[in-house]
Short mmCIF file of C-alpha atoms in Angstrom, two decimals:
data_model
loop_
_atom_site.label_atom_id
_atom_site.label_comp_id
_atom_site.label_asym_id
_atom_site.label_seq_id
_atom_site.Cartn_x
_atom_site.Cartn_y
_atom_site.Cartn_z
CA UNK H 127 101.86 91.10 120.71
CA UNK H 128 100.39 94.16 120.88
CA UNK H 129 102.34 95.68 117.66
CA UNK H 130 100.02 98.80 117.71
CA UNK H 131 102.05 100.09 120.92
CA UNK H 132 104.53 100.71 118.36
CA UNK H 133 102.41 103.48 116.87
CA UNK H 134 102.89 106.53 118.02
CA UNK H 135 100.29 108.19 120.57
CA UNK H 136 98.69 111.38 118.92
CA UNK H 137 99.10 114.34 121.34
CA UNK H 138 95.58 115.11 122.74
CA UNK H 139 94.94 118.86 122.78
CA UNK H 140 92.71 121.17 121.57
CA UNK H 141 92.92 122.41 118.30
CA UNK H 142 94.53 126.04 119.11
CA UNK H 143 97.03 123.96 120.04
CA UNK H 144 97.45 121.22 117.75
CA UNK H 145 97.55 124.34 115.16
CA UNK H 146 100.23 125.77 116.94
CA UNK H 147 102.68 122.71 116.24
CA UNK H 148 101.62 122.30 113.26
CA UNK H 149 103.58 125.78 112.49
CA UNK H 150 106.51 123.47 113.00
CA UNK H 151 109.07 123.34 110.03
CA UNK H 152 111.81 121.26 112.29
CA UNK H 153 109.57 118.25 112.76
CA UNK H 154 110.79 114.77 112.16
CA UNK H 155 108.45 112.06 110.88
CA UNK H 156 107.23 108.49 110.97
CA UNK H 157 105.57 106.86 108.27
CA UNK H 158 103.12 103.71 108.13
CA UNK H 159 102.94 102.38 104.71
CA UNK H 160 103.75 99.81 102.73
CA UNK H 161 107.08 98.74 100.87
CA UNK H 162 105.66 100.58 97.60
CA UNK H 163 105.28 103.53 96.01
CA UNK H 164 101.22 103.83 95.90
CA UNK H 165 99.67 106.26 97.59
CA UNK H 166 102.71 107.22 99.88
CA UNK H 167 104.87 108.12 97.38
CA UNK H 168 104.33 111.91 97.20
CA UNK H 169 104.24 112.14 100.66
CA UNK H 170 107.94 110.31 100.78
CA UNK H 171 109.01 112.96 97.67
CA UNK H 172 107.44 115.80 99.45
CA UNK H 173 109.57 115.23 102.95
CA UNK H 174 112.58 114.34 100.78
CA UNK H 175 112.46 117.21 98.67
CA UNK H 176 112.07 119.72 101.72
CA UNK H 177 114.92 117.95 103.63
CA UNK H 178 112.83 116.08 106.31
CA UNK H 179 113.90 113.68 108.47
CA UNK H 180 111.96 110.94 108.68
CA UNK H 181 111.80 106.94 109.59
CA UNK H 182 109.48 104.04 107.98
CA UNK H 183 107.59 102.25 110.64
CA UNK H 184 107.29 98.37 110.59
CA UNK H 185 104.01 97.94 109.31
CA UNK H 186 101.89 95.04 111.03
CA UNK H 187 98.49 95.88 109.02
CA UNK H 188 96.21 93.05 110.53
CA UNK H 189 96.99 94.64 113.89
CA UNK H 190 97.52 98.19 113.46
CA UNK H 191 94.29 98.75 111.16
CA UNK H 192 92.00 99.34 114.16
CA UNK H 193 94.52 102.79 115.61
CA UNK H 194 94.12 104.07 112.07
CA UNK H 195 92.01 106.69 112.00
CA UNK H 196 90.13 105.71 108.59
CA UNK H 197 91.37 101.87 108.43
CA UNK H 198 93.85 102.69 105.67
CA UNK H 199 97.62 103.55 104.98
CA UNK H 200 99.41 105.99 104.56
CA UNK H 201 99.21 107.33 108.30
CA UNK H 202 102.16 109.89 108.98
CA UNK H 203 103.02 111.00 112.69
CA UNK H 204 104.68 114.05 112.74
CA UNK H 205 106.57 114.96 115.81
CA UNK H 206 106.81 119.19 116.13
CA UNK H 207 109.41 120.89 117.37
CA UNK H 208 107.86 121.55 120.61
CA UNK H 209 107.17 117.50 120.60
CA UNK H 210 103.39 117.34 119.92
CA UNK H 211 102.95 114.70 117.84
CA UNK H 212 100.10 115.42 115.57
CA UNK H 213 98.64 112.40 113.04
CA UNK H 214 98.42 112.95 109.57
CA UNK H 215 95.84 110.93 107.04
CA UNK H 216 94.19 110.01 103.69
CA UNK H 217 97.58 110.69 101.64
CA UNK H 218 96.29 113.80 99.39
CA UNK H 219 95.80 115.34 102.85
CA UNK H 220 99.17 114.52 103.67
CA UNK H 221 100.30 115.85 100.80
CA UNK H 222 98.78 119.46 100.87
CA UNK H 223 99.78 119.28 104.19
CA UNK H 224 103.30 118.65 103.86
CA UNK H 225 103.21 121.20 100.21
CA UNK H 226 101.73 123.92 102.53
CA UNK H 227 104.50 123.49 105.55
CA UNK H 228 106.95 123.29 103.25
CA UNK H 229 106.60 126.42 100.99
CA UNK H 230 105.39 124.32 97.76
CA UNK H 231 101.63 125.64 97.37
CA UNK H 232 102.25 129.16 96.31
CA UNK H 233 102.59 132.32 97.54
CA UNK H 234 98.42 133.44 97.85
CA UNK H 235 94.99 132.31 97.34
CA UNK H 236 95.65 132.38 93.53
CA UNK H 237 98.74 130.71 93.17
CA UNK H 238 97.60 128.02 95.32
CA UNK H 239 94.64 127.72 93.76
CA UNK H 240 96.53 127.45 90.33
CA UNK H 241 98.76 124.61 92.35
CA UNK H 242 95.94 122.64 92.75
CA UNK H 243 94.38 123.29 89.37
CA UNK H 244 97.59 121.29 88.14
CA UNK H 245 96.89 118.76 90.52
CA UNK H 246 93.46 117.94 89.85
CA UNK H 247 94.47 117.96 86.32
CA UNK H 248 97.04 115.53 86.65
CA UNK H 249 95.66 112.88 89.12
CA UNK H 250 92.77 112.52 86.48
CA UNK H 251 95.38 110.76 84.68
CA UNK H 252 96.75 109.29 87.83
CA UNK H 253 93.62 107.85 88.49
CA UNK H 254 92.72 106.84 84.95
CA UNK H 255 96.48 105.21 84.62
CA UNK H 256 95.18 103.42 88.03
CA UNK H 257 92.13 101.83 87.24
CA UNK H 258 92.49 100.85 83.50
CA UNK H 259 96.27 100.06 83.91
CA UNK H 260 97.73 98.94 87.41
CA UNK H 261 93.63 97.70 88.23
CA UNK H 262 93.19 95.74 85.46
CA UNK H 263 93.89 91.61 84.74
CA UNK H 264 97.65 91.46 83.49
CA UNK H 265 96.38 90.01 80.01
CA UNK H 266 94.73 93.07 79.00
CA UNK H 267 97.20 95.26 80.17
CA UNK H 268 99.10 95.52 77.06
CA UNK H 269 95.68 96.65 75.39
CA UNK H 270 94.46 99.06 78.07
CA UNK H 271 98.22 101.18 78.61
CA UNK H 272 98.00 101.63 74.88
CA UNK H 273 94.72 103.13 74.81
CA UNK H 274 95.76 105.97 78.04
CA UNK H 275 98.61 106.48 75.69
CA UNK H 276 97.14 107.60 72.45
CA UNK H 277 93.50 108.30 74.57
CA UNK H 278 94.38 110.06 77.62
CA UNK H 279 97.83 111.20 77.30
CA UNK H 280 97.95 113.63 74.46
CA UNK H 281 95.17 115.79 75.86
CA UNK H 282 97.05 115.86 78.99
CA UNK H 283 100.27 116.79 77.16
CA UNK H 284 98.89 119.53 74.64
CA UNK H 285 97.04 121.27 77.85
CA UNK H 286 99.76 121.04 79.76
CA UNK H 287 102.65 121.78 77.69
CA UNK H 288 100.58 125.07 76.65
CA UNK H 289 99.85 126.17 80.46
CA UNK H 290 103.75 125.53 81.01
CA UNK H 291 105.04 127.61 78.19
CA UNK H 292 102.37 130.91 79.31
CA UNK H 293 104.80 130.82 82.30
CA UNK H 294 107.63 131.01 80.19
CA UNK H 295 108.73 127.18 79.87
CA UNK H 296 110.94 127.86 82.73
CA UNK H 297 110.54 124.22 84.22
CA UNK H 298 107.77 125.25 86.73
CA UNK H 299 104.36 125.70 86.60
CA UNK H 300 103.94 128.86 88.65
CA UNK H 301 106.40 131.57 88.71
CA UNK H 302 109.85 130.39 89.16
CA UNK H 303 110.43 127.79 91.75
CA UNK H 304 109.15 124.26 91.95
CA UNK H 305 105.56 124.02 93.93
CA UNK H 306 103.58 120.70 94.65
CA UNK H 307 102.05 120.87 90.86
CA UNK H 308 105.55 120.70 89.38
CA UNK H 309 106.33 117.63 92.04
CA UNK H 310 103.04 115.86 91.34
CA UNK H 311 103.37 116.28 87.59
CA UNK H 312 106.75 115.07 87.57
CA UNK H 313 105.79 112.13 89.95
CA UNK H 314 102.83 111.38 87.51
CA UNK H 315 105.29 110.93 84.80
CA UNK H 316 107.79 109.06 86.68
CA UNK H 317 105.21 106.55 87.33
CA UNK H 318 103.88 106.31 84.05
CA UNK H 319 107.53 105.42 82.97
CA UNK H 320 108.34 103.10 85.37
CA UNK H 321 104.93 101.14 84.75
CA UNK H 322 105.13 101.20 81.66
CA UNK H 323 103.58 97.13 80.72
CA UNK H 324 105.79 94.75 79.16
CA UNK H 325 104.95 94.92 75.03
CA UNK H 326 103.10 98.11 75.27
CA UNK H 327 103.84 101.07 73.13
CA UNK H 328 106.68 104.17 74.42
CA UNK H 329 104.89 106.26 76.95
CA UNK H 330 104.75 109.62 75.09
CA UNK H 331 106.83 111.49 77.14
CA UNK H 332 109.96 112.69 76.26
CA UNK H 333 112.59 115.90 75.94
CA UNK H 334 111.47 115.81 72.40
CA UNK H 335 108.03 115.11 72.24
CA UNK H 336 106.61 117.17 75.12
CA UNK H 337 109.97 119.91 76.61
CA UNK H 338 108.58 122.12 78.87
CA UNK H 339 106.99 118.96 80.90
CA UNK H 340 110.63 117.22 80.49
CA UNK H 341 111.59 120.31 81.94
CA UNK H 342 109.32 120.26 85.03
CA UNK H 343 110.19 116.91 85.56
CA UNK H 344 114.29 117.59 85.28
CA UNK H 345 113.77 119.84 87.37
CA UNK H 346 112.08 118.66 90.16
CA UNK H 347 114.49 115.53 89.92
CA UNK H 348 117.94 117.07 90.12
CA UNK H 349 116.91 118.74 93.33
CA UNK H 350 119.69 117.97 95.51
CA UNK H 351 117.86 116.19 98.01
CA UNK H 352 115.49 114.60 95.43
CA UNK H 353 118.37 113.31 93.09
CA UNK H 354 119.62 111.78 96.73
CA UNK H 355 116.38 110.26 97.56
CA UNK H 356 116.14 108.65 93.95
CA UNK H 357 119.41 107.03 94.45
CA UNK H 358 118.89 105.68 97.47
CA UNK H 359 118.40 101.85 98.84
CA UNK H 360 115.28 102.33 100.21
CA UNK H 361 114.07 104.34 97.01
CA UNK H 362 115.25 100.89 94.92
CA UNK H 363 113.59 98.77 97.48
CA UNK H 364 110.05 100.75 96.58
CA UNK H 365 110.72 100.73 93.10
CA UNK H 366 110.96 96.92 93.55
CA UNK H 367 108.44 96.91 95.96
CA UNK H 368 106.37 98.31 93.33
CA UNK H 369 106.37 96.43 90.54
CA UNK H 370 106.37 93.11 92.70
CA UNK H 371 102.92 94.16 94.08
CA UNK H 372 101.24 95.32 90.95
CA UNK H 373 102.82 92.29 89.20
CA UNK H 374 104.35 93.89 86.74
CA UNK E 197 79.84 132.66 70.39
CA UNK E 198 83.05 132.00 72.83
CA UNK E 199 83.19 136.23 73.36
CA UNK E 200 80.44 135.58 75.95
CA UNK E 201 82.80 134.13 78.20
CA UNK E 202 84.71 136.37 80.54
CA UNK E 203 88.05 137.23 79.65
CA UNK E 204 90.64 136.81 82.76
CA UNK E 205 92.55 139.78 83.55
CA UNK E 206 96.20 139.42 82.41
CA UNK E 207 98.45 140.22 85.39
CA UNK E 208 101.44 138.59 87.79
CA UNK E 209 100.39 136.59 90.44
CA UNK E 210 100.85 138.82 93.03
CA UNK E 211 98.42 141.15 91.51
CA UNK E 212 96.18 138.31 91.43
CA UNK E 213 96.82 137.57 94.79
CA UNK E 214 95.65 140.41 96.16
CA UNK E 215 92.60 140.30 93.92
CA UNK E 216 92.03 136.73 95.31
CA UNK E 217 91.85 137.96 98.79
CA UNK E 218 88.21 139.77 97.82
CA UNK E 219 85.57 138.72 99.65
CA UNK E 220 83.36 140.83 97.98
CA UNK E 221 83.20 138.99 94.55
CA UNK E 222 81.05 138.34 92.00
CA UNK E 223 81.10 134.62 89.74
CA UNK E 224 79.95 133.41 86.73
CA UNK E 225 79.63 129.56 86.76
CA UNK E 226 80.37 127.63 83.37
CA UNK E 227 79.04 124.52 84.46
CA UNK E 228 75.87 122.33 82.80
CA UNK E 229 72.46 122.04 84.22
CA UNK E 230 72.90 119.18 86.48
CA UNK E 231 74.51 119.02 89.73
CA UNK E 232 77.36 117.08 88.65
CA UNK E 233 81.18 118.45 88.84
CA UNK E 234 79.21 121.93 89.93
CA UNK E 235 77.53 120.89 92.98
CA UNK E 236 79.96 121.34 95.59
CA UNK E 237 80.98 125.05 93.84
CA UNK E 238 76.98 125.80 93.38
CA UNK E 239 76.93 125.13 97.31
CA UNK E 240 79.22 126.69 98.54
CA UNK E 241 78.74 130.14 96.75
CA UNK E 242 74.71 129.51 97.79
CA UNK E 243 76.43 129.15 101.68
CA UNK E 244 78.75 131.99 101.33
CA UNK E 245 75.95 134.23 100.39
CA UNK E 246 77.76 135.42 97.10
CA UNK E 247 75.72 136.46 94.05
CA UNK E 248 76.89 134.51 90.85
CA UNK E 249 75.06 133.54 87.87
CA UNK E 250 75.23 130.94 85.28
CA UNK E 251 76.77 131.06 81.75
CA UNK E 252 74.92 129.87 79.00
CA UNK E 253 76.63 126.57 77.39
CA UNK E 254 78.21 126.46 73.89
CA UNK E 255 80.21 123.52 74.73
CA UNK E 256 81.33 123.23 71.20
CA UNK E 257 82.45 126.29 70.76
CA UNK E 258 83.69 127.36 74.59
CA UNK E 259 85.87 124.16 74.94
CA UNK E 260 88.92 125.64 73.62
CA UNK E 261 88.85 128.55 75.72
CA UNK E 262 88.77 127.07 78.95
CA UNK E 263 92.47 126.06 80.14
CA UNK E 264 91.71 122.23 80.83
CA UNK E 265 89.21 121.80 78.26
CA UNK E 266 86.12 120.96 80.56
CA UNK E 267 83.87 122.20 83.05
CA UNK E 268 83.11 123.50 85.88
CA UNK E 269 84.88 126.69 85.16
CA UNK E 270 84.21 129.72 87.86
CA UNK E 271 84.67 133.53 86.34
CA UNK E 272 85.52 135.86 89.56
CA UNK E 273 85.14 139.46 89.17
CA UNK E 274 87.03 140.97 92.71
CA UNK E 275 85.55 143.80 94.11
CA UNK E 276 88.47 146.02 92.27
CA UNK E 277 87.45 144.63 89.20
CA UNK E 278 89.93 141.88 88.77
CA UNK E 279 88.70 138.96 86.46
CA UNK E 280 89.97 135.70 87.74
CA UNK E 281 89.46 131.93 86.10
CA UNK E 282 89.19 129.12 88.56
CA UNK E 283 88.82 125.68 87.11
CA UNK E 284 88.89 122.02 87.96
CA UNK E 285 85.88 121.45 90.19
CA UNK E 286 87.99 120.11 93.53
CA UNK E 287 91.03 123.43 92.89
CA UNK E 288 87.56 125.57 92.84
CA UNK E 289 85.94 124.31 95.88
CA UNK E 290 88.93 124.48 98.35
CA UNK E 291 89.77 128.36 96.80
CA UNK E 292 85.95 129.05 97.79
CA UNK E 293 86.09 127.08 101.01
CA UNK E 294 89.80 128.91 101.89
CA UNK E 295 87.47 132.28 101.28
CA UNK E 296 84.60 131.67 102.92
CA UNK E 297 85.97 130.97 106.39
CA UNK E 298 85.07 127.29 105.68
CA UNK E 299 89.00 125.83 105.67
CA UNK E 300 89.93 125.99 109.19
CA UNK E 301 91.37 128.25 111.81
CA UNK E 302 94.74 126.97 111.19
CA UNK E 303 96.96 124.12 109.52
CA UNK E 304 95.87 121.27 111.35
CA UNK E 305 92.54 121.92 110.83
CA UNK E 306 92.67 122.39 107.49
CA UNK E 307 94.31 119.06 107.45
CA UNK E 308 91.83 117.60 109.15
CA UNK E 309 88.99 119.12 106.54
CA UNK E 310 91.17 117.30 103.61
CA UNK E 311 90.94 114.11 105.89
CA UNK E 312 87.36 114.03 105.45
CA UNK E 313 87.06 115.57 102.37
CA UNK E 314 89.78 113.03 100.51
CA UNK E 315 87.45 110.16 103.03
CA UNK E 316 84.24 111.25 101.35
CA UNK E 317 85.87 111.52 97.67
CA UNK E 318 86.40 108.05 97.97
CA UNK E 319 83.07 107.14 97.89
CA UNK E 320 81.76 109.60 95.76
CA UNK E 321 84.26 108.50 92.93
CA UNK E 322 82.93 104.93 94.07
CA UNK E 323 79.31 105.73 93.11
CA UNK E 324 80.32 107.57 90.23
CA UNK E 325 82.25 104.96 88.89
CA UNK E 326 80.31 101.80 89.85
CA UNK E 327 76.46 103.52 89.91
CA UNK E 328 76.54 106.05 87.35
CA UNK E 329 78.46 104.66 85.12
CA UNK E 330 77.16 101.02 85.16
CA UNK E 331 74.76 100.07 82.21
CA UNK E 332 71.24 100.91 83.91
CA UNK E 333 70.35 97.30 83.97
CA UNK E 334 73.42 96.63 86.26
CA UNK E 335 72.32 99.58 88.63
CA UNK E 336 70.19 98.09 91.42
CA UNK E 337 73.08 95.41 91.69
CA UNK E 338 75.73 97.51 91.69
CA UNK E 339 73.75 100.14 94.14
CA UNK E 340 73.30 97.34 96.49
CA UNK E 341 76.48 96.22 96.34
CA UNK E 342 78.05 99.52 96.98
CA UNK E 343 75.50 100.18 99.98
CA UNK E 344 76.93 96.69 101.65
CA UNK E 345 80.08 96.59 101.02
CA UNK E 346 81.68 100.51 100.92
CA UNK E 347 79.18 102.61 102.96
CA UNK E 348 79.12 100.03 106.30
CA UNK E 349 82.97 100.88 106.41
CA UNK E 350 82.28 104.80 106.13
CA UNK E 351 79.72 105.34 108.15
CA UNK E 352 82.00 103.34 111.19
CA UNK E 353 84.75 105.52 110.71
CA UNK E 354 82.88 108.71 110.38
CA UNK E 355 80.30 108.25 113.14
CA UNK E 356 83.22 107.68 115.43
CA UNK E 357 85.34 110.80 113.82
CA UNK E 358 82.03 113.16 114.75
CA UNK E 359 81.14 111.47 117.75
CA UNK E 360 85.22 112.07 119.26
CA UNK E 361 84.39 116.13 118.29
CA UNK E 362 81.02 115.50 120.36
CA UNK E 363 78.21 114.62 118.10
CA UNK E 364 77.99 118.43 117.12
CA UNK E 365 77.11 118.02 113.88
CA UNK E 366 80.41 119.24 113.25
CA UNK E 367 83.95 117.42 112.21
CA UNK E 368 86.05 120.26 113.33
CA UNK E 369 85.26 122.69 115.91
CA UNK E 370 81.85 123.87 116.79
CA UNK E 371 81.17 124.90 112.89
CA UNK E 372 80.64 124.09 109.67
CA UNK E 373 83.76 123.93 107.46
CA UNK E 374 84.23 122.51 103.62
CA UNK E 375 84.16 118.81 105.45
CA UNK E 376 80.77 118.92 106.50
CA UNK E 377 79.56 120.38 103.57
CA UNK E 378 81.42 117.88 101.47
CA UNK E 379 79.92 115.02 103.49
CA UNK E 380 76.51 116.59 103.50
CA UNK E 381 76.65 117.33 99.89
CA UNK E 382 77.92 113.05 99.32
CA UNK E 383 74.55 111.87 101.26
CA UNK E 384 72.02 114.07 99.76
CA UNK E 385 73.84 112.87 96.38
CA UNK E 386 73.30 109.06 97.27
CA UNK E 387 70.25 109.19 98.50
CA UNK E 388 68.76 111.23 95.60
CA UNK E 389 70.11 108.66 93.05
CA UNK E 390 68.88 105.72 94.61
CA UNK E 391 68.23 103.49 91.79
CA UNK E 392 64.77 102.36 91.23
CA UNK E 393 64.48 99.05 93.38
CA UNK E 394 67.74 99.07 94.99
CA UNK E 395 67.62 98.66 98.32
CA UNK E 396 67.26 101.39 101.28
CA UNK E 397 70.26 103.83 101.21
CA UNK E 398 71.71 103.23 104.82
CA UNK E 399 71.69 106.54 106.19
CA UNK E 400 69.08 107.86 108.23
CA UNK E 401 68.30 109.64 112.28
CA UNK E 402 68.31 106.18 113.55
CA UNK E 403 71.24 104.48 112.03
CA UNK E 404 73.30 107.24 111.55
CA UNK E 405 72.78 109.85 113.77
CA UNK E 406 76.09 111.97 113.76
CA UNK E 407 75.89 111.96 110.06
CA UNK E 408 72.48 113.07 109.81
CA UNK E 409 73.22 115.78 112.28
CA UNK E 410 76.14 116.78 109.89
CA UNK E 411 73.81 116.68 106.95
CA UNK E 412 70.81 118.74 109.04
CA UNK E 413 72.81 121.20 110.30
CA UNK E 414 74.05 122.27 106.71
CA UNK E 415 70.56 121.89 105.10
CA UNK E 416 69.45 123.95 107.47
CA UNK E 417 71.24 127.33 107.48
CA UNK E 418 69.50 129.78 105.90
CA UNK E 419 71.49 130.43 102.60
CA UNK E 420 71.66 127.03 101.63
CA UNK E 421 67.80 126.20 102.98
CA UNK E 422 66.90 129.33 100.61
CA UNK E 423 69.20 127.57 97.76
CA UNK E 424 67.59 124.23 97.53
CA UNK E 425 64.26 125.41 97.76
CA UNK E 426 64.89 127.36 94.19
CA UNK E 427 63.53 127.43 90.86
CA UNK E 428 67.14 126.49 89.65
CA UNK E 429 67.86 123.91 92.27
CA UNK E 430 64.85 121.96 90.86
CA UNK E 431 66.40 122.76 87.08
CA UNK E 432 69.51 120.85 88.45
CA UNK E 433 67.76 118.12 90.45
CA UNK E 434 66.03 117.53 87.16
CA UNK E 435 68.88 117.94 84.87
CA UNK E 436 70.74 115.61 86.90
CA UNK E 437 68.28 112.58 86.74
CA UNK E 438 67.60 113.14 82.87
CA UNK E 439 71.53 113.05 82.46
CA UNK E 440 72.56 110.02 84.03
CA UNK E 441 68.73 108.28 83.46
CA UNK E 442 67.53 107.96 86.72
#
């Protein structure tokens, strides 16, 4: 069964034209990845936030891997307006992507550059939480969370609850609406929550113990079409999806 | 000590923004004297022609005044005299890249530059992590490992990606953009910390021709030629085997 003639065919065009569609904001999308949060789950908060419409695609990895252009999920196929489909990869491309067409990376060189100062600041700890935490053998997780906690953490939060109240601890990061750092912030904390390993200590996050990133991620979570997204089945069937894969 | 550093001009964003837009600018890197979290930045001011200079280092006493408490940080003055601070290595190198005409003609193929770029990250957080941060005596192992194992899977991949934008030397269009120069920058990287008696680093003109094309074409332009070939480029080349003990 050839299951990769389910994939979408990327339109073949030059790049004039690819760029062209990808001015699209009416597009509807199709992602490949698997029944978890990992690395598609920004990409799933950024086209919920925004509104998107989009469909999961049955994912068949043995025979789909090949039509990937680098041999790894998430792949996104974004059909334009005009009904180019253009192929999106490598999820932090995805992401930027998706932040960009969406109005979430500022409004100029600086702000977006500020955006992604934010970023790179918080998927450090993404990573970090990754390797020592979600990578390691489930015996020494207990050990390893509570180091990030009392290690990594507080570094994070002084830095970042300072950066957050120079922009007036208004919930956001830059100016006054939400922008892929106050998604990706709030997403790191979400996930630090969520996996947070039986026995370990409270992850130090909290309306008390660090406000104006509470704020942020309040914010970005009782976004209408956020809030609806975090409710949803599929959004429970990731969470479970989640935890079942990283055995937690 | 810390009033050496530059002080950012204190103004709203859209007055930044329109600073930001200089092309014009001068930079002062904060960054130490290896290559390190600074290369990429080093590179591409060297490519875009820009004059910049480096800061001394007081680490001790500068780490509270930079807003995420390490380095690289990047002091722009604009050409109206705007002082803007750009940190985190990877926020600094797509602000430079988005300025120096090295980001793509449009959205998709900026996309397609973070494709590569987030492909080659991969493996440079790979080496990082498994090369220079192994105990030394681990290092030929782990080099060899990491030579077998990550870069087979890579090279595929990206010898096909150049080869469908017709062995150019380019991955996007017919010129260099932040992708090649990230690539470029990953190869000269692994192949100048080979660890003593690991094995052969598998690129080369014979096995990987599209790649070494990519990594000729942005030696070779004159900026960057000029760059490598310098006193300070040495310094770094130096500073960055003493560092991490090569």
């Amino acid at each position: 069964m050839a299951a990769h003639a389910s994939l979408p065919v990327p339109t073949q065009a030059d790049t004039t034209v690819l760029g062209q569609a990808a001015q699209s904001t009416n597009s509807t999308y199709k992602i490949l990845y698997f029944g978890l949060h990992g690395r598609g789950e920004l990409t799933r908060t950024l086209l919920a936030y925004s509104g998107a419409k989009w469909e999961e695609l049955p994912v068949d990895w043995p025979t789909q891997k090949e039509h990937t252009p680098f041999k790894c999920l998430p792949v996104v196929y974004e059909t334009a307006q005009d009904g180019t489909i253009l192929e999106l990869a490598e999820s932090q491309a995805i992401e930027r992507y998706l932040a960009n067409k969406y109005g979430l990376y500022g409004k100029n060189a600086y702000e977006a550059h500020k955006v992604e100062q934010i970023f790179s600041s918080a998927d450090g700890v993404a990573q970090a939480f990754s390797q020592k935490i979600i990578g390691v053998a489930q015996d020494k997780r207990v050990e390893e969370a509570n180091k990030l906690y009392v290690e990594v953490l507080p570094k994070f939060i002084a830095i970042h609850e300072a950066q957050l109240a120079k922009n007036g601890s208004n919930g956001h990061y830059i100016g006054n609406s939400a922008t892929l750092a106050d998604i990706k912030v709030a997403n790191l904390i979400d996930r630090l929550l969520f996996l947070r390993p039986q026995g370990a200590n409270e992850v130090p996050f909290s309306a008390e113990k660090t406000p104006n990133l509470w704020k942020v991620l309040e914010k970005v979570n009782s976004h209408p079409t956020m809030a609806a997204w975090k409710k949803s089945d599929r959004y429970q069937e990731l969470n479970a999806g989640t935890k079942s894969m990283f055995k937690f």
